[in-house]
Short mmCIF file of C-alpha atoms and ligand atoms in Angstrom, two decimals:
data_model
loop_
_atom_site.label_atom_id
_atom_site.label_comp_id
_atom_site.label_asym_id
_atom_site.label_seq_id
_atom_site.Cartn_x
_atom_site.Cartn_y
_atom_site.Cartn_z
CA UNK A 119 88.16 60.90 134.72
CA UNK A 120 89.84 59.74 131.52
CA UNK A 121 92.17 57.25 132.52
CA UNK A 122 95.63 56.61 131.67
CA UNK A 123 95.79 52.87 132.32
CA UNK A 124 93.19 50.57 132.79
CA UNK A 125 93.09 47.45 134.46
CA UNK A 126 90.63 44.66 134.67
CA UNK A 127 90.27 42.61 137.32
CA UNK A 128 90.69 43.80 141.80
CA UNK A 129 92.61 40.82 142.22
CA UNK A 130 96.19 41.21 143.55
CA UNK A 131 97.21 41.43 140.61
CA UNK A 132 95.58 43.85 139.08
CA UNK A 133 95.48 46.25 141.99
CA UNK A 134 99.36 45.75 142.63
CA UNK A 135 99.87 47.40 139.17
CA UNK A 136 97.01 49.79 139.90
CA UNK A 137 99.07 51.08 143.67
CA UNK A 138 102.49 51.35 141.82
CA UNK A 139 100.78 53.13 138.53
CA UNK A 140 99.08 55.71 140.81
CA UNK A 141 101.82 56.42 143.54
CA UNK A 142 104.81 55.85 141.54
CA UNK A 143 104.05 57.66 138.37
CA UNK A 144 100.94 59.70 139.37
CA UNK A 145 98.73 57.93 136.49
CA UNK A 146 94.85 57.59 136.47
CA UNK A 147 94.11 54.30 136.69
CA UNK A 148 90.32 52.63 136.36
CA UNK A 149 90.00 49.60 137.90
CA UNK A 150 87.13 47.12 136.10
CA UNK A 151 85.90 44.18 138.02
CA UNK A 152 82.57 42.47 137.09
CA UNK A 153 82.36 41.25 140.50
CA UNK A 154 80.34 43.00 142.91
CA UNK A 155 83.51 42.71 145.41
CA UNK A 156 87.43 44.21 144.96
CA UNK A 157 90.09 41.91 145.67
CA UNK A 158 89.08 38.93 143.52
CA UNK A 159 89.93 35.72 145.03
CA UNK A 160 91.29 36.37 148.53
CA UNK A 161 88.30 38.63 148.84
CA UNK A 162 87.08 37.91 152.64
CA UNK A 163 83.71 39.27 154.41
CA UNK A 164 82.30 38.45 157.69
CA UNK A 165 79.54 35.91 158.09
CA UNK A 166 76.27 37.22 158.74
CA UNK A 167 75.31 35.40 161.46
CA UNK A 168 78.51 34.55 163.45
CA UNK A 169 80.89 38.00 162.52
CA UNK A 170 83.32 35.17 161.77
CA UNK A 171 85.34 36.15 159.05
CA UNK A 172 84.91 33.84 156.15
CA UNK A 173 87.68 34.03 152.93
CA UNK A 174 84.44 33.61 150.14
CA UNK A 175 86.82 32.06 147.08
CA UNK A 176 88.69 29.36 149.99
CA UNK A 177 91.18 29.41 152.77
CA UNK A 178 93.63 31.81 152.15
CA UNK A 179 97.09 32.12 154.05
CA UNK A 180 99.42 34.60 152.95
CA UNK A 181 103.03 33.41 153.16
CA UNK A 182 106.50 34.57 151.13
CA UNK A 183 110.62 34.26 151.16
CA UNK A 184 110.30 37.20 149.29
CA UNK A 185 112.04 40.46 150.65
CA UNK A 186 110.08 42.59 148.60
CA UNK A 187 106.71 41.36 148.85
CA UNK A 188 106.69 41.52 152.30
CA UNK A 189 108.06 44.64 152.58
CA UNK A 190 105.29 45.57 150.24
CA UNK A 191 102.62 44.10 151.57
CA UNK A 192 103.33 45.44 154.74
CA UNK A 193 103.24 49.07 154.14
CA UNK A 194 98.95 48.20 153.49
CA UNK A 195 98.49 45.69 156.41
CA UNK A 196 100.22 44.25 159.40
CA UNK A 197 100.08 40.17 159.76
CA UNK A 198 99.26 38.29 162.79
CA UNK A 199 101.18 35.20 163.81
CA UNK A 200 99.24 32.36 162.67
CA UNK A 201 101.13 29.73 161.59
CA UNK A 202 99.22 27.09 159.33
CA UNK A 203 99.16 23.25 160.18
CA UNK A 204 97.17 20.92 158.28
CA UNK A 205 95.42 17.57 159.74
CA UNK A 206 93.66 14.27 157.98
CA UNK A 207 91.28 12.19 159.08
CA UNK A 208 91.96 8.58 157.65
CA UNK A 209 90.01 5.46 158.55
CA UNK A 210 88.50 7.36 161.63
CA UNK A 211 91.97 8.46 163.44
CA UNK A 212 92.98 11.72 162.99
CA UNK A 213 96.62 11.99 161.75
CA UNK A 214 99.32 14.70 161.25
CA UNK A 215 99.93 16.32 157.48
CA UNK A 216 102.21 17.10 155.45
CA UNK A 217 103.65 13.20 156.08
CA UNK A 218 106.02 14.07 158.90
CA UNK A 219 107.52 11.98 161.77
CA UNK A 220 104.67 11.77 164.07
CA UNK A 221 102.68 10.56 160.74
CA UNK A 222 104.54 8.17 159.96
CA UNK A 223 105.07 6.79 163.80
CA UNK A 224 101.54 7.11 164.61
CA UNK A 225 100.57 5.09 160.93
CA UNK A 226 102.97 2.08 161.94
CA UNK A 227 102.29 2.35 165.30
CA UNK A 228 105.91 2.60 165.90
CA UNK A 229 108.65 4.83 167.56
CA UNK A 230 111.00 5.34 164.41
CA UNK A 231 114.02 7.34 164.90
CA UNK A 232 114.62 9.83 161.92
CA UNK A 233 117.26 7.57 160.23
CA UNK A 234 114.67 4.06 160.98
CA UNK A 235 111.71 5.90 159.30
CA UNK A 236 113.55 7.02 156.26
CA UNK A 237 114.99 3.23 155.57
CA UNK A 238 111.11 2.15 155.98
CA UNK A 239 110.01 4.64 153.90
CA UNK A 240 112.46 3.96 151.16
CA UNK A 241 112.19 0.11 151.35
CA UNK A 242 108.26 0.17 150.63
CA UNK A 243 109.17 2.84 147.99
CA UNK A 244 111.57 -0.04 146.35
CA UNK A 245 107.93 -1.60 145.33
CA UNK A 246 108.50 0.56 142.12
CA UNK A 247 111.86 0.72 141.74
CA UNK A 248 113.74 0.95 138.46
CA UNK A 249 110.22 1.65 136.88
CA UNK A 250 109.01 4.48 135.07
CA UNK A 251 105.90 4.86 136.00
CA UNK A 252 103.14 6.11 133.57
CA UNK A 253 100.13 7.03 135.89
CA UNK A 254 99.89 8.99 138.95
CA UNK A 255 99.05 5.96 141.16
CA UNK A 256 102.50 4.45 140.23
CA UNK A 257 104.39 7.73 141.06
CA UNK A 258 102.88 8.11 143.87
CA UNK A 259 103.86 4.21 145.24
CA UNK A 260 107.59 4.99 143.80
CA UNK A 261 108.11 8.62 145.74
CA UNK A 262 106.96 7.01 149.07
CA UNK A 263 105.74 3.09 149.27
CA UNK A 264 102.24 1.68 148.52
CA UNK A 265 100.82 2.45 152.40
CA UNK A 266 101.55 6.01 152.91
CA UNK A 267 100.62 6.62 149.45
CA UNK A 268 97.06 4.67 149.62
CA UNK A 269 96.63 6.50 153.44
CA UNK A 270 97.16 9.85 152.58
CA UNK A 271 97.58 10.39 149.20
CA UNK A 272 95.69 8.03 146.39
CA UNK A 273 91.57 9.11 147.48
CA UNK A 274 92.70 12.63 148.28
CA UNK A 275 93.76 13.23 145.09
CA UNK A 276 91.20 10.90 143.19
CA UNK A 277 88.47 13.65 144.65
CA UNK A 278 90.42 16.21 143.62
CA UNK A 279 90.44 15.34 140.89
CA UNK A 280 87.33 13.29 140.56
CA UNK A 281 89.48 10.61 138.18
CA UNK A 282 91.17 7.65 139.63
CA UNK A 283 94.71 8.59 139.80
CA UNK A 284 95.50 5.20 137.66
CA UNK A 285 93.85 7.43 135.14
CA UNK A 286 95.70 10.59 135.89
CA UNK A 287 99.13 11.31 134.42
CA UNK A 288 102.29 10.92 136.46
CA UNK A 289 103.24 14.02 135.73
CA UNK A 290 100.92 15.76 137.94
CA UNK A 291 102.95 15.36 140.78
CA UNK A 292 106.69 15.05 141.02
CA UNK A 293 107.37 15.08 144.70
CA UNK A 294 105.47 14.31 147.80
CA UNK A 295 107.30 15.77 150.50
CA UNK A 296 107.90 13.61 153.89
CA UNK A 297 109.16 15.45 156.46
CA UNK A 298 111.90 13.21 158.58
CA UNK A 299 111.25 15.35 162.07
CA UNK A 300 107.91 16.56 164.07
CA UNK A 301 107.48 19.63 162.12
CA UNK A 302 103.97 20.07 161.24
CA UNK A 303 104.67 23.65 159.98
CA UNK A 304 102.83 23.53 156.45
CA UNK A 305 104.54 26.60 154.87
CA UNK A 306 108.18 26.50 154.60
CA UNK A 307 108.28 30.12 153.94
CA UNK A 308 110.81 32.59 156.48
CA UNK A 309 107.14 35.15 156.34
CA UNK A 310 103.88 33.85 157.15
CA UNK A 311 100.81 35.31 158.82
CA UNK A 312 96.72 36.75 158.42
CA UNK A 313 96.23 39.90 157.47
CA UNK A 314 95.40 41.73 161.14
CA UNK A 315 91.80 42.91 160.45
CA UNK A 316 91.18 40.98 157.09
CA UNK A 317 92.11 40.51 153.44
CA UNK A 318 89.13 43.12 152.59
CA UNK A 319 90.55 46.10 154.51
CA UNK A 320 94.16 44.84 153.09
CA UNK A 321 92.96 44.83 149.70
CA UNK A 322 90.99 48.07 150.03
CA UNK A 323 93.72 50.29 150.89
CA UNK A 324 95.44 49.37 147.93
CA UNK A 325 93.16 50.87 146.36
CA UNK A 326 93.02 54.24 148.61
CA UNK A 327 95.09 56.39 146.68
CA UNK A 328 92.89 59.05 145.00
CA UNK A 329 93.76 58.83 141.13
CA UNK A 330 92.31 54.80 141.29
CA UNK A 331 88.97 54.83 140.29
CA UNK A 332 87.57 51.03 140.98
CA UNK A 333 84.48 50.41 138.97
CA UNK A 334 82.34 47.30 140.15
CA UNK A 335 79.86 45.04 138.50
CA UNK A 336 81.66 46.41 135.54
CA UNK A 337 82.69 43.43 132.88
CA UNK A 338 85.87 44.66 130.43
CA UNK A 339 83.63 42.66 127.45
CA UNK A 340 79.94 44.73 128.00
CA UNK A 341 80.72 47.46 125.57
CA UNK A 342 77.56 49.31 127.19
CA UNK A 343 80.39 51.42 129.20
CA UNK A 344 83.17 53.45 128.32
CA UNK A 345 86.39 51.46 129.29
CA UNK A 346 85.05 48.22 127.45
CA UNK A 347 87.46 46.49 125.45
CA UNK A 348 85.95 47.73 121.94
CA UNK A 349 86.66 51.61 122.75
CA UNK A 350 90.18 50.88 124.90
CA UNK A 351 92.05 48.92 123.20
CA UNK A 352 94.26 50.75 121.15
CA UNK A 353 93.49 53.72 122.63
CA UNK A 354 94.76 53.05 126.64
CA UNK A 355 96.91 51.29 127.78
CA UNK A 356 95.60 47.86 129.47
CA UNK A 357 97.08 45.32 132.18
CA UNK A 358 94.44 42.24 131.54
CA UNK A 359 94.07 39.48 134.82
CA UNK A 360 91.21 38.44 133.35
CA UNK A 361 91.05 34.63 131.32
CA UNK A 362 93.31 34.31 128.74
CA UNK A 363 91.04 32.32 126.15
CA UNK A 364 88.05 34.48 127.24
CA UNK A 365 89.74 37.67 125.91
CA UNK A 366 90.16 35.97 122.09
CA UNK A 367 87.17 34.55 122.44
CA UNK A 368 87.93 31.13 123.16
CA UNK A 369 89.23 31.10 119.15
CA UNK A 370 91.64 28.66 119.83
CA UNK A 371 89.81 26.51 122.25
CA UNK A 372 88.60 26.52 126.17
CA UNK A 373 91.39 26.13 128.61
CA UNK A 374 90.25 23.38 130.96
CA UNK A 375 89.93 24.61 135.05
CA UNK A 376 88.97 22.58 138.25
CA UNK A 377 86.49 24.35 140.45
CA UNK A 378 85.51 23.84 144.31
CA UNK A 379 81.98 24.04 145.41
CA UNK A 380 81.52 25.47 148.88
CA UNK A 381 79.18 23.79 151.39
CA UNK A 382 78.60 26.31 154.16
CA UNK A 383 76.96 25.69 157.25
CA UNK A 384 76.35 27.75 161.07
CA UNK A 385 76.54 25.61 163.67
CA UNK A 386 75.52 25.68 167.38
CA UNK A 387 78.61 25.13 168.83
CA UNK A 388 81.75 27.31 169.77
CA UNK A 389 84.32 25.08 167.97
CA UNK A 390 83.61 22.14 165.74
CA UNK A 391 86.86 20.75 164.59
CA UNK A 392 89.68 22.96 166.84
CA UNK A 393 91.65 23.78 163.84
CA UNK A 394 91.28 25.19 160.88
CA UNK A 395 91.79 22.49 158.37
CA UNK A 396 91.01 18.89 158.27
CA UNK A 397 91.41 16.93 155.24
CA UNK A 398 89.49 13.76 154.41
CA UNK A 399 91.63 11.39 152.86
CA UNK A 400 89.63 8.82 152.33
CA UNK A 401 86.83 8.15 149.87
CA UNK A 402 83.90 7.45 152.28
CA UNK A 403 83.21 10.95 152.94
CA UNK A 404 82.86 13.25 149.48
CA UNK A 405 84.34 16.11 150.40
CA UNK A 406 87.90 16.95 150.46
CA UNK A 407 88.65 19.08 153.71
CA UNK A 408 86.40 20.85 156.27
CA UNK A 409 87.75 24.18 157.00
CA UNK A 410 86.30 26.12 160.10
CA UNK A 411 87.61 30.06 159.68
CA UNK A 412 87.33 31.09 163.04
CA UNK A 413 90.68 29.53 163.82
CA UNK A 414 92.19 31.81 161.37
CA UNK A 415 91.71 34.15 164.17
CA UNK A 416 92.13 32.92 167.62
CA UNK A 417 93.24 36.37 168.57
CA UNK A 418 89.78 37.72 167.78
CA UNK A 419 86.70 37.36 170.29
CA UNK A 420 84.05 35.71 168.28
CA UNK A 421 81.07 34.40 170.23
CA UNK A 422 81.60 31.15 171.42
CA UNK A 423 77.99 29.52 170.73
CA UNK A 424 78.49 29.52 166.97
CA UNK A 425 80.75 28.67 164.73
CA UNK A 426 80.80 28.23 161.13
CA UNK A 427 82.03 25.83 158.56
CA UNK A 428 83.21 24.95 154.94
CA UNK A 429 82.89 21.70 153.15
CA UNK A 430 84.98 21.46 149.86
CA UNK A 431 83.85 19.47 146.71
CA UNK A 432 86.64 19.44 143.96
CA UNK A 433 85.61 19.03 140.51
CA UNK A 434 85.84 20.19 136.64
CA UNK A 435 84.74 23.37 135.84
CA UNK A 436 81.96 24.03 133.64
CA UNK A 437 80.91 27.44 131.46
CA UNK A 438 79.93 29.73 134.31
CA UNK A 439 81.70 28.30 137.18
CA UNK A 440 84.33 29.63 138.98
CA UNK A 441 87.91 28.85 137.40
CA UNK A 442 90.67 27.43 140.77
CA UNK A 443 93.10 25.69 139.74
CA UNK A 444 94.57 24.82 135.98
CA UNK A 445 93.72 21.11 135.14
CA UNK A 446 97.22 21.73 132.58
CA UNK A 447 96.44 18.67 129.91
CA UNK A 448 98.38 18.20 126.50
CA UNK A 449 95.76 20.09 124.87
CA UNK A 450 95.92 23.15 127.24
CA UNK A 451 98.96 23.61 127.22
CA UNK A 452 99.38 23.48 123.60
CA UNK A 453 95.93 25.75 123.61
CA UNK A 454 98.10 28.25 125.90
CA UNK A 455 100.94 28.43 123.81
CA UNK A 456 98.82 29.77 120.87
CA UNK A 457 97.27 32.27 123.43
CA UNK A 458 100.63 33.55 124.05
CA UNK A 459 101.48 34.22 120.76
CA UNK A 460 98.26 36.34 120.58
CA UNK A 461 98.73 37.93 123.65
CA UNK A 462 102.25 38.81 122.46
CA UNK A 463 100.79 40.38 119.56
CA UNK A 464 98.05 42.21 121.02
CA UNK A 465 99.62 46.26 120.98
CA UNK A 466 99.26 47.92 124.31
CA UNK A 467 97.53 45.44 126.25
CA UNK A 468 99.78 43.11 129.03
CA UNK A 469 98.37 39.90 130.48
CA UNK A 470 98.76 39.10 133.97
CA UNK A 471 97.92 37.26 137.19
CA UNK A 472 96.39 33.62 137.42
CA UNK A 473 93.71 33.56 134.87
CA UNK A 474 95.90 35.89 132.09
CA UNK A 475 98.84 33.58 132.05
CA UNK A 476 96.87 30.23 133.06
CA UNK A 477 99.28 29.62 135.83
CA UNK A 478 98.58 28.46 139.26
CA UNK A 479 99.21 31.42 141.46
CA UNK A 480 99.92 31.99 145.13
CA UNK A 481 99.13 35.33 146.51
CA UNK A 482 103.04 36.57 147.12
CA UNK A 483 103.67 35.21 143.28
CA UNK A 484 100.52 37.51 142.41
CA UNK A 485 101.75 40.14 144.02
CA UNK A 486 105.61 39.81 142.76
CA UNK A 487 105.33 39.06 139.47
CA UNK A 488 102.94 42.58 139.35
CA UNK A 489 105.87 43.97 141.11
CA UNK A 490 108.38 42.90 138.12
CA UNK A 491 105.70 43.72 135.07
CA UNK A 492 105.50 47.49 136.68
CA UNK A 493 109.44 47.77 136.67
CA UNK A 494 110.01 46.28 133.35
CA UNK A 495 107.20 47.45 131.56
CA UNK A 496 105.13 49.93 132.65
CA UNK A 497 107.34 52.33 133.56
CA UNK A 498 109.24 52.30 131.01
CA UNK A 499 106.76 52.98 128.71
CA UNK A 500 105.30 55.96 130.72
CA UNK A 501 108.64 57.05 131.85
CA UNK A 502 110.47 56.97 128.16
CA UNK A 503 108.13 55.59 125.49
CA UNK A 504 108.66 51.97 125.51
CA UNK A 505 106.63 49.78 123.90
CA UNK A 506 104.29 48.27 126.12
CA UNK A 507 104.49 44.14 125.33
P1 FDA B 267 92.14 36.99 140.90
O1 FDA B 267 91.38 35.84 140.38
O2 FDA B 267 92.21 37.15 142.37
O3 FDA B 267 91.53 38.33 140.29
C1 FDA B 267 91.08 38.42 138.95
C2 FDA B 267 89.90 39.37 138.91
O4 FDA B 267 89.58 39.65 137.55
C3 FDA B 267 88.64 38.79 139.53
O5 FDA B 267 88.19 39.64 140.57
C4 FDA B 267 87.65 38.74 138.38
O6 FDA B 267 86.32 39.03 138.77
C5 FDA B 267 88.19 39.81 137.46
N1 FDA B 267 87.77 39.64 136.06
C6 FDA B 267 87.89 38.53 135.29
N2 FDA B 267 87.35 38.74 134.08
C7 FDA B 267 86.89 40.02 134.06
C8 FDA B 267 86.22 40.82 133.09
N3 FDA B 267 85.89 40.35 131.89
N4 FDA B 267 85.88 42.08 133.42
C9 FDA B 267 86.16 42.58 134.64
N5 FDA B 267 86.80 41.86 135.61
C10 FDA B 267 87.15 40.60 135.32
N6 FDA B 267 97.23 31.92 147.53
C11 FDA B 267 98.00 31.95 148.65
O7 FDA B 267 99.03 32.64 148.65
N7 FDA B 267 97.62 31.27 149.76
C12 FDA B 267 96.48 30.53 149.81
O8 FDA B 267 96.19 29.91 150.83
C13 FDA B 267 95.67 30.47 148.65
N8 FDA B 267 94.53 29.76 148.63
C14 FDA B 267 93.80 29.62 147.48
C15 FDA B 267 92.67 28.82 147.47
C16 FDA B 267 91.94 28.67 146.29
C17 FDA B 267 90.72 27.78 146.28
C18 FDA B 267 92.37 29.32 145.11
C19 FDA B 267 91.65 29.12 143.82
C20 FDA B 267 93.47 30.14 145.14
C21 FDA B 267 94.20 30.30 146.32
N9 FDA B 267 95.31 31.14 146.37
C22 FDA B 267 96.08 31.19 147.52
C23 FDA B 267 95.74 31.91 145.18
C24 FDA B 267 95.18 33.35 145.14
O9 FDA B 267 93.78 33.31 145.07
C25 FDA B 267 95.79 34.04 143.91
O10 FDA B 267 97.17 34.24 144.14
C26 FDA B 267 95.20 35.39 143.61
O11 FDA B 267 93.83 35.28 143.45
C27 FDA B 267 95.82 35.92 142.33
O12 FDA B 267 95.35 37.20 142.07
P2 FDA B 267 94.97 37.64 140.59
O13 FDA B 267 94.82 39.11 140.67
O14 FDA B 267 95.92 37.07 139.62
O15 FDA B 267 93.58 36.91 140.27
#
């Protein structure tokens, strides 16, 4: 088919655009990823030897306040009712996250009320007070007092980031939330569940309708095919979620990315941690968190002799790996801002999604900002001849 819009990249970005193109305004779309998967990031598959469903790019958990996403998202999937808690292991003792009242009581050893733990917490936080502080480490002892911060916080994110946070600008972070009651709930959003049978059969029937054509192993820059970018562009329209830099050909620079590596391992035992994430906050142990994806599911009857699990190392990502999450220095962002003004000027071709805009992206955010570029944009260019930028 010739298409009338073509997008690169499965993610939900990309295929968002792609559903509303096809059913909305009856284009033909062609869908380029050069992965050998749709869905990009929350793609999901089942482990070979347990069935245990395993989300291949890390844990995802879909959750929104936003009306319209979820009304969206639900006319491809129904959700289950997990609800995601998070614990930490710290000094051997295994401890409640985000920082909430049984945290806090459990740390002191203590039976705070509400109003007693809050005083505490502010008193140690008086450490820094009046300061401005210039590192992360500083920041971190002025939002909630030096032994919180050193528990939970200061080795977590010196793996993450693999830089001591005394090194790390203060600007990274500018709250830590402490929750003042025993909710544990991680999310704070009104929706939050799995996808029912998985992000891949989610994913996939956004792509059902019969004018998207999704074309695998196919990369938008390999001109050895017929939607490349040297015989499209300026001739179809094109929505973009691939990396911003990578489509000008890094002219003004690489954008700087941290990347996880993925240490996967079957074990002979039904559950290994009973939960789904544990974090590690401390810096004996090299990994960051230990997640075990069969508790995603506790509806589902996996075996019960096998489970399987996922250690994460955080680190900077190099030419080839996978880009997470933006590392957002002085010279990225003022690297981005001369993207923009190319991407701006580029005629016919949007950028979207996580790795177009270099923006940190959660799934709903994917999905609604997709939402907004297909009302504001696209149709109005196919509807009445807008331009598309
Ligand atoms: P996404 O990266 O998914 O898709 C882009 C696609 O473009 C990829 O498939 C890629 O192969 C393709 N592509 C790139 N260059 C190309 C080229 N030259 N040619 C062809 N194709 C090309 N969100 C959330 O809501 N809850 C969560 O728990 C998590 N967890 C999480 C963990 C980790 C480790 C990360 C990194 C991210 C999350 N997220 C998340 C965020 C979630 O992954 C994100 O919202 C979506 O991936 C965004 O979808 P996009 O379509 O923008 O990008």
């Amino acid at each position: 088919m010739t298409a009338d819009l073509v997008i690169v990249g499965s993610g939900f970005f990309g295929l968002t655009i792609a559903e509303q193109a096809a059913t909305e305004l009856g284009l033909k779309v062609v869908v380029l990823d050069r992965r050998h998967h749709i869905g990009g990031n929350a793609y999901s598959e089942k482990e070979e030897q347990t069935g245990i469903e395993v989300h291949r790019y890390g844990a995802h958990l879909f959750h929104t306040s936003n009306e319209r996403v979820w009304d969206y998202v639900n006319r491809f999937t129904t959700f289950t009712n997990y609800v995601h808690k998070v614990y930490g292991v710290h000094k051997g003792e295994v401890f409640s996250l985000p920082i909430n009242l049984a945290t806090i009581n459990q740390f002191f050893r203590a039976n705070l009320t509400p109003g007693q733990a809050k005083a505490l917490i502010q008193e140690q936080a008086g450490e820094l007070a009046g300061t401005d502080p210039q590192n992360l480490n500083d920041k971190g002892i002025q939002l909630i007092g030096r032994p919180l911060y050193e528990a939970f916080i200061k080795h977590y994110t010196g793996k993450q980031w693999q830089t001591d946070p005394k090194d790390l600008p203060a600007g990274i972070i500018s709250r830590l939330p402490v929750r003042y009651n025993y909710d544990n709930r991680y999310f704070n959003d009104k929706y939050e569940g799995l996808p029912t049978n998985g992000y891949t059969a989610w994913i996939e029937k956004m792509a059902e309708h019969p004018n998207i054509e999704v074309r695998l192993n196919t990369d938008f820059f390999d001109d050895s095919h017929e939607y490349s970018k040297d015989k499209v562009v300026g001739n179809i329209p094109v929505i973009y979620t691939g990396p911003v830099d990578r489509y000008f050909d890094f002219a003004e620079g690489d954008l700087s990315w941290r990347t996880i590596d993925f240490e996967e391992e079957v074990l002979d035992v039904g559950d290994f941690q009973g939960t789904s994430v544990v974090n590690y906050n401390d810096d004996d142990v090299a990994f960051t968190r230990i997640i075990e994806p069969r508790h995603f599911h506790p509806e589902r009857d996996y075996q019960n002799e096998k489970t399987v699990v996922m250690r994460e190392f955080s680190r900077a990502a190099e030419k080839g790996d996978e880009p997470y999450y933006p590392i957002n220095t002085a010279a990225d962002r003022e690297r981005l801002l001369k993207y923009r003004d190319l991407a701006a000027a580029e005629k016919d071709v949007l950028f979207g999604g996580r790795l177009g805009t270099y923006k940190y992206l959660d799934m709903h955010m994917a999905i609604g900002s997709a939402l907004t570029m297909f009302d504001n944009k696209i149709r109005p260019h196919f509807e009445s001849g807008a331009t598309l930028e």
